[in-house]
XYZ file of C-alpha atoms in Angstrom:
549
model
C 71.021 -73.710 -40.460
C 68.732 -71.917 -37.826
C 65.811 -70.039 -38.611
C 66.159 -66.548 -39.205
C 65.023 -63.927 -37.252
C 62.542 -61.446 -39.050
C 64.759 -58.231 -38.439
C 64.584 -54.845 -40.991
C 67.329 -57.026 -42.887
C 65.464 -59.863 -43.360
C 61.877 -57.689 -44.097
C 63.915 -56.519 -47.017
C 65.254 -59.460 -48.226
C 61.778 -60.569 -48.215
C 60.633 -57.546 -50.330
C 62.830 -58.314 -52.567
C 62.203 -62.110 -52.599
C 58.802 -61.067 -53.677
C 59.540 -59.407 -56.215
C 60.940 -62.333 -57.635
C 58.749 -65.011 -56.870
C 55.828 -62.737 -58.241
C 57.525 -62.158 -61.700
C 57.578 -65.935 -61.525
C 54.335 -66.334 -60.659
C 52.354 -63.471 -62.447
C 51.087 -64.973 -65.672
C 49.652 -68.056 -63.187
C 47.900 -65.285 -61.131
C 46.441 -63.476 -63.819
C 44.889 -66.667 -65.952
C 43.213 -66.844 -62.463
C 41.725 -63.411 -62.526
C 37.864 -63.533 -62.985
C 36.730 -61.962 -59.595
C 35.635 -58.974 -59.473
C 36.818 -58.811 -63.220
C 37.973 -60.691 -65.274
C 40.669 -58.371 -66.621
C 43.819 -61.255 -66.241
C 45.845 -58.437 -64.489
C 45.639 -59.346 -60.345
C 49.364 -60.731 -60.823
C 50.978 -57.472 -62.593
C 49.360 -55.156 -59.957
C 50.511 -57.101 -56.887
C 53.536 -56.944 -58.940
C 53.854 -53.402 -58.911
C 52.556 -52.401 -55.873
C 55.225 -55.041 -53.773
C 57.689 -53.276 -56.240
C 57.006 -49.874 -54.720
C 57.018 -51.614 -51.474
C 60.280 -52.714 -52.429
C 61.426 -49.680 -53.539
C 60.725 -47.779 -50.507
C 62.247 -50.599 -47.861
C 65.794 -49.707 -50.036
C 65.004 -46.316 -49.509
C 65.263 -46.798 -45.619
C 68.132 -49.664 -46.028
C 70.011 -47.413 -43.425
C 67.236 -47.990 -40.087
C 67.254 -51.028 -38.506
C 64.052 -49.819 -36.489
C 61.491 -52.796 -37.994
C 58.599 -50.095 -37.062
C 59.922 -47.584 -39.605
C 60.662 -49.950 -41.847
C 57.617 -51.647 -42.193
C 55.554 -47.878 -42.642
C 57.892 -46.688 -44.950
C 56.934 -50.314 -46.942
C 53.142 -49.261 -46.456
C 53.783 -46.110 -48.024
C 55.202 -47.020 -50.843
C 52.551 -49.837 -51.649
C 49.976 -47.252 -51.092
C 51.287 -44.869 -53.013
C 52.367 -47.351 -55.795
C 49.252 -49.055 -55.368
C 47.842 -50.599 -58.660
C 44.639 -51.730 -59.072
C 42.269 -53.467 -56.356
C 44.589 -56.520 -55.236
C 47.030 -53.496 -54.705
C 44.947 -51.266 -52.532
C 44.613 -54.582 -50.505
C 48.065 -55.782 -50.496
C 48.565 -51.554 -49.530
C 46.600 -52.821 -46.588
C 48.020 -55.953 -45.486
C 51.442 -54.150 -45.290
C 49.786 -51.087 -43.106
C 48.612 -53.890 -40.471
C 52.746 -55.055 -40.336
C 53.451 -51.184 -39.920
C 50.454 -50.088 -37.119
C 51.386 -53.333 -35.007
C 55.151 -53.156 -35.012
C 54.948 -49.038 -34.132
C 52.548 -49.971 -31.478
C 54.999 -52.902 -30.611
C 57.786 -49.965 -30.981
C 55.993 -47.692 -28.588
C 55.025 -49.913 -25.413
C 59.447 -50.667 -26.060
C 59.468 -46.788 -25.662
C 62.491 -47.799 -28.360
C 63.604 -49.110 -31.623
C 62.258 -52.429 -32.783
C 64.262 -55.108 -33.710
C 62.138 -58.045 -35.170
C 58.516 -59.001 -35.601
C 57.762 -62.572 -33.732
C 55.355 -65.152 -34.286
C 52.629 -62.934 -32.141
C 53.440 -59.256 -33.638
C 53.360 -61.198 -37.014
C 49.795 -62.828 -36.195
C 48.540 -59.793 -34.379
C 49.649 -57.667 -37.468
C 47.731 -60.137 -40.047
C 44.365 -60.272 -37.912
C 44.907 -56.301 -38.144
C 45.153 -56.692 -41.724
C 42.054 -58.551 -42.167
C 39.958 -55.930 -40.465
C 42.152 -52.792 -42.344
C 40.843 -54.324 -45.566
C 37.242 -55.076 -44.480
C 37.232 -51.600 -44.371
C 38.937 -50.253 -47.284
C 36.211 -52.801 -49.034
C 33.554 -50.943 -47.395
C 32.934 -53.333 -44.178
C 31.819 -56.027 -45.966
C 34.107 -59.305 -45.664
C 33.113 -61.285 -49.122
C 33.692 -65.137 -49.031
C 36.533 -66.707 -51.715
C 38.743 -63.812 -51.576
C 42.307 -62.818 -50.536
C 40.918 -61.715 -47.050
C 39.603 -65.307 -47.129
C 43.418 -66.558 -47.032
C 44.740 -63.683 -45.380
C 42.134 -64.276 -42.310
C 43.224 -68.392 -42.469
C 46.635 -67.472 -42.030
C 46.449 -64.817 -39.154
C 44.687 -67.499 -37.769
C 46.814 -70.373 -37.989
C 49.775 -68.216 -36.718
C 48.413 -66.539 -33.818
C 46.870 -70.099 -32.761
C 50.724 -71.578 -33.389
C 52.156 -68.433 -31.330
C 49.547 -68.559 -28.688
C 50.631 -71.868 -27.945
C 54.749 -71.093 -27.252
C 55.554 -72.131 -31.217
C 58.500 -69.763 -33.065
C 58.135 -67.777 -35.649
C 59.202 -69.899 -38.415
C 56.914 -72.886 -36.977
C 54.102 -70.624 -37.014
C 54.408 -69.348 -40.499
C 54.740 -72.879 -41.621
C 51.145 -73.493 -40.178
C 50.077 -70.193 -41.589
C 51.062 -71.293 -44.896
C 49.189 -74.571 -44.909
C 46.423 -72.977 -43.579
C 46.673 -70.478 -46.641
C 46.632 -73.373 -49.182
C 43.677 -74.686 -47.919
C 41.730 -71.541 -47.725
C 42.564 -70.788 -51.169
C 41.698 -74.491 -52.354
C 37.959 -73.838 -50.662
C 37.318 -70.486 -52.646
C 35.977 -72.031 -55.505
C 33.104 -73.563 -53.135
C 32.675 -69.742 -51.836
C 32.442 -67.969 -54.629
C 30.012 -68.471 -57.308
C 32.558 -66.379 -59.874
C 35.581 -69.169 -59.274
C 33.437 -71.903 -59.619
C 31.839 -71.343 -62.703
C 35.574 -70.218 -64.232
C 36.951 -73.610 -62.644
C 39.365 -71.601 -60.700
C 40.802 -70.497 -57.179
C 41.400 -67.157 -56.019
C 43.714 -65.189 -57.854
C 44.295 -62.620 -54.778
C 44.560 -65.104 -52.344
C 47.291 -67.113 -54.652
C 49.120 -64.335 -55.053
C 49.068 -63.484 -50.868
C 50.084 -67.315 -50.561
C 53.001 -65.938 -53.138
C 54.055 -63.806 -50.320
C 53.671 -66.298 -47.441
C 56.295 -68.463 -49.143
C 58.730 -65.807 -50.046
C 58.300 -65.055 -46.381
C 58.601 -68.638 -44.923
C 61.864 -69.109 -47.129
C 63.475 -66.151 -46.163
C 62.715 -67.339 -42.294
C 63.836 -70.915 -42.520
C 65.795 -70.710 -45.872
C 63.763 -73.164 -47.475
C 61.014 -72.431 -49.888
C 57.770 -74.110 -49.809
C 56.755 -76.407 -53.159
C 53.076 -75.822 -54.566
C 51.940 -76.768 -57.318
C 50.497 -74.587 -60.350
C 46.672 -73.564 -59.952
C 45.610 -73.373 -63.404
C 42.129 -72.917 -64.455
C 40.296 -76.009 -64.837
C 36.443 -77.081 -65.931
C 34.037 -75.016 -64.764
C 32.288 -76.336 -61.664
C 28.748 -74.758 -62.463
C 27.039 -75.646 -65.707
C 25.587 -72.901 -68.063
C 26.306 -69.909 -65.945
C 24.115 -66.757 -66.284
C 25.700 -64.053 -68.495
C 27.639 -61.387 -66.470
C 27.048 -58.253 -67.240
C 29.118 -55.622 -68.774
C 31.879 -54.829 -66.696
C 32.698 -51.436 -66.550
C 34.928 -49.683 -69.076
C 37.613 -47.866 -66.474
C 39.762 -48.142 -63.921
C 40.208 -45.080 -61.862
C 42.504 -44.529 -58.850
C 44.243 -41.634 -57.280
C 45.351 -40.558 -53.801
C 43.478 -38.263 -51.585
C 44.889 -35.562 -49.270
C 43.773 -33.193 -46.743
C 40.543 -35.308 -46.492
C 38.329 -34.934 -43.585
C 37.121 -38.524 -42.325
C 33.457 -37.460 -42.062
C 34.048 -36.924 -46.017
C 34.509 -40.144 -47.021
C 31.233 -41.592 -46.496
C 29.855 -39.514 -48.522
C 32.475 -40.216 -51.221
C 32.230 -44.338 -50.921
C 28.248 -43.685 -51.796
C 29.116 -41.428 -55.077
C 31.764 -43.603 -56.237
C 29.472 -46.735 -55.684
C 26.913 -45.098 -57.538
C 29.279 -44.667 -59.970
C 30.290 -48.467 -60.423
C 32.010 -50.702 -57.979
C 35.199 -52.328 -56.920
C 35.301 -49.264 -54.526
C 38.255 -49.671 -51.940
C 39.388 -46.550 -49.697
C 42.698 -47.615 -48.404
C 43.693 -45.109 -45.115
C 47.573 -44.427 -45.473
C 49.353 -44.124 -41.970
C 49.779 -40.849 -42.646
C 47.068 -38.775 -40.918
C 44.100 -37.315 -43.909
C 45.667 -39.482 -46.388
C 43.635 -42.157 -48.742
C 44.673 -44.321 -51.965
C 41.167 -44.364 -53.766
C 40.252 -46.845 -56.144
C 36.786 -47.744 -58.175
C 35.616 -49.330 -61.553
C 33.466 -46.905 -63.474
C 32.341 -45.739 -67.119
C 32.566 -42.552 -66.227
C 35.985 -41.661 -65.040
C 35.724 -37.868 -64.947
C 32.909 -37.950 -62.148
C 35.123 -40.416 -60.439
C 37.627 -37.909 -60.004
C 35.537 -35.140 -59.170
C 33.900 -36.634 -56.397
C 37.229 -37.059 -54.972
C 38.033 -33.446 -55.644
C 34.638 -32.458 -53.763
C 36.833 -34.539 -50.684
C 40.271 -33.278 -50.999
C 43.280 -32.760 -52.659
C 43.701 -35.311 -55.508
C 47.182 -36.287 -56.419
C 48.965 -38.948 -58.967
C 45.792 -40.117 -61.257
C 45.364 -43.044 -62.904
C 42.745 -43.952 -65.445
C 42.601 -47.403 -67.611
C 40.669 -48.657 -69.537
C 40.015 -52.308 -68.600
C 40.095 -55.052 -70.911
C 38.162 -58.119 -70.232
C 40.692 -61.407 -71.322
C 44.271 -62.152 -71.259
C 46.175 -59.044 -70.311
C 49.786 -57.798 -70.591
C 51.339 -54.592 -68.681
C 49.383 -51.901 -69.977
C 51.017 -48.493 -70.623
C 50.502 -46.768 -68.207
C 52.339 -49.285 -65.449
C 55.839 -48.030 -66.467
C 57.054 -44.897 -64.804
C 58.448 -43.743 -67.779
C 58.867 -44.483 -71.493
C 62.419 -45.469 -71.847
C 65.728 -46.897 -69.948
C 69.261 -47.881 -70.678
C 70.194 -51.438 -68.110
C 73.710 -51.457 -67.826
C 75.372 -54.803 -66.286
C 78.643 -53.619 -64.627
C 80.619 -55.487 -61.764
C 82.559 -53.334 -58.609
C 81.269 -50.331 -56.782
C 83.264 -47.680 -58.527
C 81.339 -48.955 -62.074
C 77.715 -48.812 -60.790
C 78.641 -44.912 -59.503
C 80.020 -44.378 -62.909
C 76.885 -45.896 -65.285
C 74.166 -44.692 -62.777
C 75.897 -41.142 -62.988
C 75.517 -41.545 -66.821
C 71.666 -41.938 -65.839
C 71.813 -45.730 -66.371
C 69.951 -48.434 -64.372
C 72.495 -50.625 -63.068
C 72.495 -54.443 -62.477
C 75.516 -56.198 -61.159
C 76.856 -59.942 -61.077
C 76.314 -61.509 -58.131
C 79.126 -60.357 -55.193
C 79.780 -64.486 -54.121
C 80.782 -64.720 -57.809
C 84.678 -65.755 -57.851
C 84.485 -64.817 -61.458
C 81.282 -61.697 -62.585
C 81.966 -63.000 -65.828
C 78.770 -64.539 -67.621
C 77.168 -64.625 -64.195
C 73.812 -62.945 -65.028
C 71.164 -65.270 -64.834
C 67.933 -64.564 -66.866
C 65.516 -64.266 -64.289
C 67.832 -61.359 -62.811
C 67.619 -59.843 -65.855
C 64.428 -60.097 -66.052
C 63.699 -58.622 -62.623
C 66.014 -55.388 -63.860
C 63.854 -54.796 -67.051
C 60.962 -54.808 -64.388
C 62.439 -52.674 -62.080
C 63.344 -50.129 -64.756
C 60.236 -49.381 -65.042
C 60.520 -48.023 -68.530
C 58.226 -49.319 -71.777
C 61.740 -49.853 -73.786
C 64.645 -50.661 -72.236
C 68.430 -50.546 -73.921
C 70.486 -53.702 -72.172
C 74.062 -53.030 -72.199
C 75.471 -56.533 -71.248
C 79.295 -55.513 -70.978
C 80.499 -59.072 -71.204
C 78.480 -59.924 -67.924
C 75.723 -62.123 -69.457
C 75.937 -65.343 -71.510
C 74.308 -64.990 -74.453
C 71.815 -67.897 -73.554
C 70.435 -66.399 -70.795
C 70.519 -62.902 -72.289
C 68.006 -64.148 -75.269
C 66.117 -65.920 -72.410
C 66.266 -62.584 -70.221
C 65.300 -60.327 -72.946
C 62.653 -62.829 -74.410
C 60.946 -63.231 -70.887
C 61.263 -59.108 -70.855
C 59.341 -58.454 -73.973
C 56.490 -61.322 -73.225
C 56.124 -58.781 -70.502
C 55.058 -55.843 -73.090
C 58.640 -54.309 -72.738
C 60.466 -53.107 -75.714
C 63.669 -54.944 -75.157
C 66.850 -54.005 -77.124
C 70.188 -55.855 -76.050
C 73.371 -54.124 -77.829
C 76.190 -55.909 -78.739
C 78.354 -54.496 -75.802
C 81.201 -56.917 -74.933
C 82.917 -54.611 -72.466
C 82.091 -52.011 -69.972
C 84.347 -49.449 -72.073
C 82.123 -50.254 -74.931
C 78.708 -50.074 -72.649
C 80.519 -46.037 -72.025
C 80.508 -45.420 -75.551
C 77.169 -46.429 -76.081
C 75.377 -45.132 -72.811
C 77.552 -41.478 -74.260
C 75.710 -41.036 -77.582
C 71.662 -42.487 -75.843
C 69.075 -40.126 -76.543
C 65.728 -41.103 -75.171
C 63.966 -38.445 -77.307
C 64.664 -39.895 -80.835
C 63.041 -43.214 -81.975
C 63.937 -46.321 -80.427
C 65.304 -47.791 -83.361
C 67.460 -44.893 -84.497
C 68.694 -44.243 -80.832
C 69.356 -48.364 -80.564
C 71.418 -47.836 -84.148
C 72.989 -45.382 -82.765
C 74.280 -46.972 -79.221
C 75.204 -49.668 -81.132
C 77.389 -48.227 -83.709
C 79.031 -46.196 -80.744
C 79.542 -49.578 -79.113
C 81.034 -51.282 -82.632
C 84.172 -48.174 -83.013
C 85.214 -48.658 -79.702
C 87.990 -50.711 -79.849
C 88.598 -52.192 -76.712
C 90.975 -54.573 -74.987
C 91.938 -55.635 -71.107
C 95.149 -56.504 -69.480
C 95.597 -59.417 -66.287
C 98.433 -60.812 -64.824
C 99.557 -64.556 -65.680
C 99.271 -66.955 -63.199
C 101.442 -69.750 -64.951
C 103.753 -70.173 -67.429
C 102.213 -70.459 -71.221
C 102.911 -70.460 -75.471
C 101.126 -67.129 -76.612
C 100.475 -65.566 -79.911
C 103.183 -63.149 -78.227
C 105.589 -65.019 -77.178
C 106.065 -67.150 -73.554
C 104.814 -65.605 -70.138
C 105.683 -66.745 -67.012
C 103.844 -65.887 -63.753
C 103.236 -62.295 -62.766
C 104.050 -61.014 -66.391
C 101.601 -58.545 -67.701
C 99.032 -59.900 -70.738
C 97.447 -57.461 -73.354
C 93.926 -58.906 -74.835
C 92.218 -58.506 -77.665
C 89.779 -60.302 -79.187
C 90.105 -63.298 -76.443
C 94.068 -63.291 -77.795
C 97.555 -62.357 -75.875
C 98.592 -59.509 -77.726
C 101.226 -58.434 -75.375
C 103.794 -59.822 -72.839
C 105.456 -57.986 -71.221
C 106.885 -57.510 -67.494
C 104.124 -55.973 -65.300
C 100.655 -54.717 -65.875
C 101.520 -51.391 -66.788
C 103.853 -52.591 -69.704
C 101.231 -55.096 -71.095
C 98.746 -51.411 -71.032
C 100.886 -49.397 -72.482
C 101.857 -52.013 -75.021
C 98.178 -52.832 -76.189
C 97.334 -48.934 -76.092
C 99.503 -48.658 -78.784
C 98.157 -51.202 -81.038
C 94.613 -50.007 -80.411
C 95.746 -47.118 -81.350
C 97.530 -47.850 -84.407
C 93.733 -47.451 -86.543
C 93.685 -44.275 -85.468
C 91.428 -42.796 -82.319
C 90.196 -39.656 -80.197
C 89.911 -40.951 -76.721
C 91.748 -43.491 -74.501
C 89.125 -44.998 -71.901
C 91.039 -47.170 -68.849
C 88.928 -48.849 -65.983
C 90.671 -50.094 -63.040
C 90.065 -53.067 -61.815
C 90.180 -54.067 -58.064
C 93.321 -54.444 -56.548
C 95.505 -52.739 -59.226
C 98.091 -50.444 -58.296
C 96.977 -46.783 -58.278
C 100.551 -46.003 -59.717
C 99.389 -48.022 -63.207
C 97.033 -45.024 -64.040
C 99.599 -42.231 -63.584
C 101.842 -44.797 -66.164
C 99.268 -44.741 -68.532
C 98.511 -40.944 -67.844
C 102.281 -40.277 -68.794
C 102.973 -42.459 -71.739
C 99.557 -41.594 -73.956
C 100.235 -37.756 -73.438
C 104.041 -38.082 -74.802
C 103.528 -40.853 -76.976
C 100.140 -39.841 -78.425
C 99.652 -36.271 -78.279
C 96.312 -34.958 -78.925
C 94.567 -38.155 -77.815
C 92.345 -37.723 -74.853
C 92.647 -39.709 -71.618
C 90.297 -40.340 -69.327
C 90.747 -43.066 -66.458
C 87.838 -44.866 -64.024
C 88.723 -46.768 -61.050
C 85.314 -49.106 -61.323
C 86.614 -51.797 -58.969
C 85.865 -54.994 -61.368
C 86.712 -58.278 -60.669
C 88.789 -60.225 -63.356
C 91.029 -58.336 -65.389
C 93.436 -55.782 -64.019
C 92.188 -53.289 -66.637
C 89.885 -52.708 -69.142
C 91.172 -50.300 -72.113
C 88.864 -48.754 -75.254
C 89.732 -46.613 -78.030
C 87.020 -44.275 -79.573
């Protein structure tokens, strides 16, 4: 398989690749965490500042300009920036967006990929970008420790005629053994015993990188904490009790020296991350006195989308205020005309993958585990339609809630009965009496699907033959009968026979638009008064999927 070029397709891919492999690797990051405090939480911010990274690359999926791309990427991080590895990683991506518009501009054009020298080039820029946001000083054992290593090693590989994914396969050695040498840099690691936990998590994003170029992922082994390489360490001090950050607007550059010397007055951990917007800064410090923090940046500018936590020393977990908002409904669906359908209900959406012959039970847990993320909500509602094995959807939902997410999965065993709950959610009553409530919906709704036999067979009704119409219920042939719309018809009626309001019919891909008018027809003469409403979702599978409410 040849290596891939590094193309706006591939830059998202890779935003979305680390994503992933930083869910993995989060809890591995943050045991590292002890530099500049020890608040186990380096991991969730990269985390959720890639995700806003990620998040705005979708956002521009329709350029295939690599210089737009990339700034649109810095933007997001910037503005989704959390905590002090975030500000950083805010950085590293504005080095990828200044180079490749430069790169854009002396094209007088679009760009189409980054090489092995815009990549370098972009990297070195990096390193100096977050000097700067640090306030010019370049401290030893740090991310920009690795970061510098591997700008190096690629623009050494590139300088001498070596492709791009050559050169990020040097990088990324390089990268491991810059991170392996922190501990002898940094007094902090080596009295915890441990490497870098910035610079793991940038090697984190080399991979993802390097196995989105040349399709293979790179194998490293776990850095966990091990025995303290200094004996009887001096006490640290009392670290300080908040975290504030906030973007800055309409800020005059001759303002912001003044501002880095209040804020470090205040406390430290100052970084003043320049967005590549013009007057623009992401502004982030450690202080006990959080209101002073903010003024001084309101003495600057126009201060916009605050943040203020309190940091706890020790193993962490998302705190509250990393979800956008208190509570989602997931929703796993399969064909286009389903997601439309759920997401206009307000539902996040997560579908089976597309290569899947068959959606059915084709969720794995780590994608569900990435959707709780992405939801961004504190309690999420997981609607698994049928889509999910129940395996991985305890492993899913168990990974979810180690993550400090209030995970609820309902039993929803169809995508009609995922409608009925999703109808009656209500995000502003408890979580346990709107859960009750979704799931009772789900529990009346009768539901059923019909397919078409593909070989001859003994049924509970009677012998089919190929192309006959089955009725299902309850994972048994209910009805035989000569085409799909018979089969419908026929196991409309016996849903019906307990009695119902509303006749729900999704249409699955491929069936023949004249099956809904059938249906249409026969419920409105044959079951007057009963309301009929009709999707065509697209799904994969069965011809139809039928519920009775």
């Amino acid at each position: 398989m040849p290596d891939r070029r590094l193309d706006a397709s591939a830059l998202r891919d890779w935003a979305h690749a680390a994503v992933d492999d930083l869910i993995t690797h989060t809890d591995e990051i943050n045991r590292l965490n002890v530099f500049p405090v020890a608040d186990s939480d380096t991991g969730t911010n990269l985390l959720f500042t890639m995700r806003a990274a990620c998040g705005a690359a979708e956002a521009a999926a329709d350029t295939g300009d690599v210089s737009l791309l990339t700034a649109a990427m810095s933007e997001g991080a910037l503005h989704g920036a959390r905590g002090n590895s975030g500000v950083i990683l805010s950085q590293i991506l504005r080095g990828l967006a200044d180079v490749t518009a430069s790169a854009a501009e002396d094209t007088d054009g679009a760009l189409a990929d980054v090489d092995a020298v815009l990549l370098g080039a972009a990297l070195r820029h990096a390193v100096g970008l977050v000097v700067f946001s640090m306030g010019g000083q370049l401290v030893a054992g740090t991310i920009v420790s690795v970061l510098q290593a591997v700008a190096e090693a690629i623009q050494q590989r590139a300088g001498e005629g070596a492709g791009l994914a050559e050169a990020l396969t040097a990088g990324g050695e390089a990268g491991v053994a810059a991170l392996e040498r922190t501990p002898d840099q940094l007094d902090a690691l080596a009295e915890a015993g441990v490497v870098d936990a910035g610079g793991r998590g940038f090697l984190v994003l080399i991979d993802a990188l390097i196995a989105i170029v040349t399709g293979h992922a790179p194998h490293r082994d776990a850095y966990e904490p091990g025995p303290p390489r200094i004996d009887n360490p001096a006490p640290e001090p009392a670290p300080p009790q908040f975290e504030v950050m906030y973007l800055l607007a309409d800020c005059d550059a001759s303002a912001l020296v003044p501002l880095r010397a209040r804020l470090e007055h205040l406390g430290d951990s100052v970084a003043i991350a320049a967005s590549t917007e013009a007057d623009r800064y992401s502004i982030h410090v450690h202080t006990d006195d959080a209101g002073a923090a903010v003024e001084a940046g309101l003495a600057a500018g126009v201060v916009s989308r605050i943040q203020i936590s309190v940091l706890s020393v020790g193993p962490a977990r998302v705190s509250p205020g990393s979800w956008s908002r208190e509570r989602a409904v997931l929703a796993v669906v399969d064909g286009d005309g389903a997601a439309a359908l759920f997401d206009q209900e307000g539902a996040c959406v997560l579908r089976p993958d597309a290569a899947l012959a068959d959606p059915v039970n084709g969720v794995t847990a780590r994608e569900l585990l990435r959707a709780l993320v992405d939801s961004g909500a504190a309690q999420v509602m997981v609607l698994p339609n049928g889509y999910v094995a129940a395996e991985e959807l305890v492993a899913g939902c168990t990974a979810g809630i180690s993550w400090g997410i209030d995970v609820v999965a309902l039993p929803t065993g169809s995508m009609v009965q995922g409608l009925a709950a999703l109808a009656v959610h209500d995000s502003a009553r408890h979580a346990v009496d709107d859960g009750f409530s979704m799931a009772r919906a789900a529990a009346a709704a009768r539901h059923g699907s019909v397919r078409t036999a593909t070989e001859q067979a003994l049924t509970w009704a009677g012998t089919c033959e190929p192309g006959d119409g089955l009725g299902i219920a309850g994972d048994e042939v209910l009805v035989v009968a000569d085409d799909v719309a018979g089969a419908a018809t026929g196991l409309i009626d016996l849903l019906l026979v307990a009695g119902g309001e509303l006749v729900t019919v999704l249409i699955g891909d491929g069936t023949d638009p004249a099956v809904a008018e059938a249906l249409s027809r026969h419920v409105h003469h044959r079951h007057p008064g009963i309301e009929f409403a009709i999707y065509p979702t697209g799904h994969r599978g069965d011809a139809l999927l039928i519920g009775v409410e």
